[in-house]
Amino acid sequence: MLDRLIGFLSSGENLVFFVFSLVAICGAIFMISLTRVVHMVMALALTFLSLGGIYITLGAEFVGWVQVLIYAGAITILMIFGIMMTRHRGEAETEPQRPWHNGLLLVGAIVLFGILFYVIQNATITPQSAPVDPKDNTLQIGQLLFNQYVIPFEIMSVLLTVAFIGAIVVAKREED
Amino acid sequence: MEALRLQLSDLQHLIPELTLIVTALLAALLDLALPRKVSRSFSAWLTLLGIVVAICFTALELNPEEPIQLLAQSYRIDDFASLLKLVILVGTGLVVFMSLGSAARDDIHHVGEYYYLFLPAALGGMIMASSGDLITLYVGLELLSITSYVLVAMKKKSTESNEGAFKYIVLGGISSAIILYGMSFLYGISGSTNLLAINSALAGSIDDVKGLVYLAFFLLLAGFGFKIAAAPFHTWAPDVYQGAPTPVTAFLAVVSKGAGFAILFRVMYWVFGSLTLMGTDLQKDALLSLSVLAAISMIAGNAMALRQHNVKRLLAYSGIANAGYLLVPIATHFSLVHYANYSEFLFYLIAYLFMNIGAFAVLMIVQRSSGNEELRGFAGLYYRARGRPQRPCCSSFRWPASRSRRDFSESCSSSWARCRRNSIGSAR
């Protein structure tokens, strides 16, 4: 079972993938466990950047660069502005200690990881021909998006409008 | 591969959905453009009008000569979809009707948005009912979920509403992530997002990737279990139901749940349950786990309902138990001897729709007159409002009566629990 893992790590491309995914997971863990909001956003940006790196190593350059531009760039900056413009009281709230709860969570997480690891290691996946040509994948994404997937694409626009209206409704201050 | 295109003539099949979108945009623009002093109740009537028109268009699509599909099953009209769409639209229409005029009392400031946001939510549900492609199904699911998060958060001054909305958005986000993880395994195995293509790919390579297929199945089951509030994935339901404005609670209990069942039925049936996988171990195990989920929901929902004092929480647990009953037609074998699974499912869903919206409407009236939503609000109803007590009785007696005989005894236990609490409440 483990020799597959060793074989996986002996190739250079896979090593890059491994490093990027490790950084992404670390960023996510820091994001949850840090207490200052600005630090959390920085950890989130780290995760976004390494996800972009993973996309690029997988040959999806367009998605990779969009990830860097939109998530690591725009969304992170927007969050930092949001934090700077709102008031924050910096006191760290102490959570009640629940040793039993944490222990059970740990057991659950380990069991879930074990199942996933075992299943993925035991599967033999026959590599399939790539559905899109790695060259010009931006063109092909565009063509698919506006032909075969135009219905979900249009519904996404409704979804974004609703999210926009909803964000305003929830965040607006009532003056009464 | 020839590129698939959406022709202009295909738009006629999308008319019910387009009606909802156009009405929602119109209501949003009017809401923006009209001066502040104009009452926002026109929004409710416009929403109702849009829903009624959409119901007419959907009814025209009933019983097509053969199922219409657009863009490689990305959108699909068959009777499964049309009937579920009618259920969703009628449910949404009744909820909007029920909330007419209650918005101001419920301390909701954004009345216009409150009404027209029901339209995109119903649209999401309709998309979930009428697609055979994982991407479209997921986008519809997210449209419904995100709109519901906003609707739950509408009572902004109430702490309970805020707490409910926050729990709903966090747990809903996690369940969406679990569904996506399961879907990504299916895509990785089959190389397609089309449900039928996945089904045939699974039949071809089931032995190589057995573990992954089971993993995908259980991830999807857990994720959909959250969406339909089946035990043990039900913990969000009571808090969210209690926090939300009552009409929104009715919407979550009926329309959201119905749409969740639509997607569950479609995915389980087309991918795991039938066609090329008929009679395999995978199909048997899938049906067995659905039955186990159904059994746990029925037992947990009914048992925990006995301990509730708040009527909304009580109805939330009744919704959990009903999710168990609704799972039964999906979990039973589809074979020559028994092939009416869908009719049974739809029959029960329609009964559930009217019964539950009726119950919530009664709760709204009692809540208005007694000022709280505890069970003791029902005490002395006979003396306060002669003639009115029959109505909850009607809705709760319609409950067992409208069911098939098969699950009569199960339903009795649940409505018995309700009646018993009612009588305890009145005796106090």
mmCIF file of C-alpha atoms in Angstrom, chain A residues 112 115-116 119-120 122-126 128 131 144 146-156 158-159 161-163 165-176, chain B residues 4-6 21 71-72 74-75 109-110 113 116-117 120 123 127 133 135-136 139 142-143 146-147 150 153-154 156-157 181 185 187 189-191 193 208-209 211-212 215:
data_model
loop_
_atom_site.group_PDB
_atom_site.id
_atom_site.type_symbol
_atom_site.label_atom_id
_atom_site.label_comp_id
_atom_site.label_asym_id
_atom_site.label_seq_id
_atom_site.Cartn_x
_atom_site.Cartn_y
_atom_site.Cartn_z
ATOM 1 C CA LEU A 112 -12.482 9.446 8.298
ATOM 2 C CA ILE A 115 -11.156 5.326 5.393
ATOM 3 C CA LEU A 116 -10.421 7.874 2.660
ATOM 4 C CA VAL A 119 -10.074 3.539 -0.288
ATOM 5 C CA ILE A 120 -8.026 5.846 -2.489
ATOM 6 C CA ASN A 122 -6.796 0.561 -3.100
ATOM 7 C CA ALA A 123 -8.517 1.900 -6.194
ATOM 8 C CA THR A 124 -7.105 1.245 -9.615
ATOM 9 C CA ILE A 125 -8.120 4.109 -11.824
ATOM 10 C CA THR A 126 -7.561 3.659 -15.525
ATOM 11 C CA GLN A 128 -8.646 8.474 -19.326
ATOM 12 C CA PRO A 131 -11.372 15.638 -22.447
ATOM 13 C CA LEU A 144 -18.035 24.658 -23.379
ATOM 14 C CA PHE A 146 -21.383 29.075 -23.708
ATOM 15 C CA ASN A 147 -22.596 25.981 -25.499
ATOM 16 C CA GLN A 148 -23.069 22.840 -23.482
ATOM 17 C CA TYR A 149 -23.095 24.436 -20.044
ATOM 18 C CA VAL A 150 -24.966 27.626 -20.859
ATOM 19 C CA ILE A 151 -27.963 26.759 -18.642
ATOM 20 C CA PRO A 152 -25.973 26.344 -15.409
ATOM 21 C CA PHE A 153 -23.940 29.386 -16.445
ATOM 22 C CA GLU A 154 -27.065 31.526 -16.706
ATOM 23 C CA ILE A 155 -28.408 30.183 -13.426
ATOM 24 C CA MET A 156 -25.089 31.159 -11.853
ATOM 25 C CA VAL A 158 -29.192 34.547 -11.025
ATOM 26 C CA LEU A 159 -27.350 33.020 -8.060
ATOM 27 C CA THR A 161 -27.652 38.473 -8.183
ATOM 28 C CA VAL A 162 -29.467 36.799 -5.302
ATOM 29 C CA ALA A 163 -26.282 36.622 -3.242
ATOM 30 C CA ILE A 165 -29.210 41.356 -2.898
ATOM 31 C CA GLY A 166 -29.004 39.050 0.116
ATOM 32 C CA ALA A 167 -25.678 40.485 1.263
ATOM 33 C CA ILE A 168 -27.110 44.014 1.103
ATOM 34 C CA VAL A 169 -30.287 43.011 2.948
ATOM 35 C CA VAL A 170 -28.370 41.258 5.714
ATOM 36 C CA ALA A 171 -25.632 43.861 6.115
ATOM 37 C CA LYS A 172 -27.672 47.071 5.740
ATOM 38 C CA ARG A 173 -28.128 49.094 8.871
ATOM 39 C CA GLU A 174 -31.718 49.985 9.685
ATOM 40 C CA GLU A 175 -32.176 53.647 10.377
ATOM 41 C CA ASP A 176 -35.208 53.873 12.584
ATOM 42 C CA LEU B 4 -24.087 21.397 -28.414
ATOM 43 C CA ARG B 5 -25.912 24.639 -28.793
ATOM 44 C CA LEU B 6 -29.004 26.107 -27.252
ATOM 45 C CA ILE B 21 -36.520 35.118 -13.378
ATOM 46 C CA LEU B 71 -27.807 20.128 -24.046
ATOM 47 C CA ALA B 72 -26.958 16.509 -23.203
ATOM 48 C CA SER B 74 -28.360 19.380 -18.824
ATOM 49 C CA TYR B 75 -32.016 20.332 -18.727
ATOM 50 C CA HIS B 109 -37.760 45.591 7.357
ATOM 51 C CA HIS B 110 -37.012 44.598 3.785
ATOM 52 C CA GLU B 113 -36.921 41.606 -0.920
ATOM 53 C CA TYR B 116 -39.459 38.332 -4.341
ATOM 54 C CA LEU B 117 -36.587 36.244 -2.949
ATOM 55 C CA PRO B 120 -35.185 32.465 -7.166
ATOM 56 C CA LEU B 123 -36.301 28.471 -9.450
ATOM 57 C CA ILE B 127 -33.760 23.236 -11.662
ATOM 58 C CA ASP B 133 -26.359 16.679 -15.139
ATOM 59 C CA ILE B 135 -23.266 20.576 -12.605
ATOM 60 C CA THR B 136 -26.772 21.900 -13.266
ATOM 61 C CA VAL B 139 -26.051 25.004 -9.265
ATOM 62 C CA GLU B 142 -26.871 26.218 -4.321
ATOM 63 C CA LEU B 143 -29.383 28.742 -5.664
ATOM 64 C CA ILE B 146 -28.234 30.563 -0.633
ATOM 65 C CA THR B 147 -31.658 32.150 -1.074
ATOM 66 C CA VAL B 150 -30.997 35.038 3.256
ATOM 67 C CA ALA B 153 -31.867 35.892 8.282
ATOM 68 C CA MET B 154 -34.683 38.338 7.423
ATOM 69 C CA LYS B 156 -32.610 40.952 11.716
ATOM 70 C CA LYS B 157 -33.444 42.201 15.201
ATOM 71 C CA TYR B 181 -16.606 15.831 -2.772
ATOM 72 C CA PHE B 185 -15.302 11.052 -7.133
ATOM 73 C CA TYR B 187 -16.596 12.502 -12.140
ATOM 74 C CA ILE B 189 -14.316 7.527 -12.102
ATOM 75 C CA SER B 190 -16.492 8.158 -15.139
ATOM 76 C CA GLY B 191 -15.068 11.283 -16.743
ATOM 77 C CA THR B 193 -21.025 14.793 -15.274
ATOM 78 C CA ASP B 208 -11.681 -1.732 -10.158
ATOM 79 C CA VAL B 209 -13.095 1.170 -8.255
ATOM 80 C CA GLY B 211 -14.247 1.421 -2.855
ATOM 81 C CA LEU B 212 -14.414 4.780 -4.559
ATOM 82 C CA LEU B 215 -17.257 6.325 -0.861
#
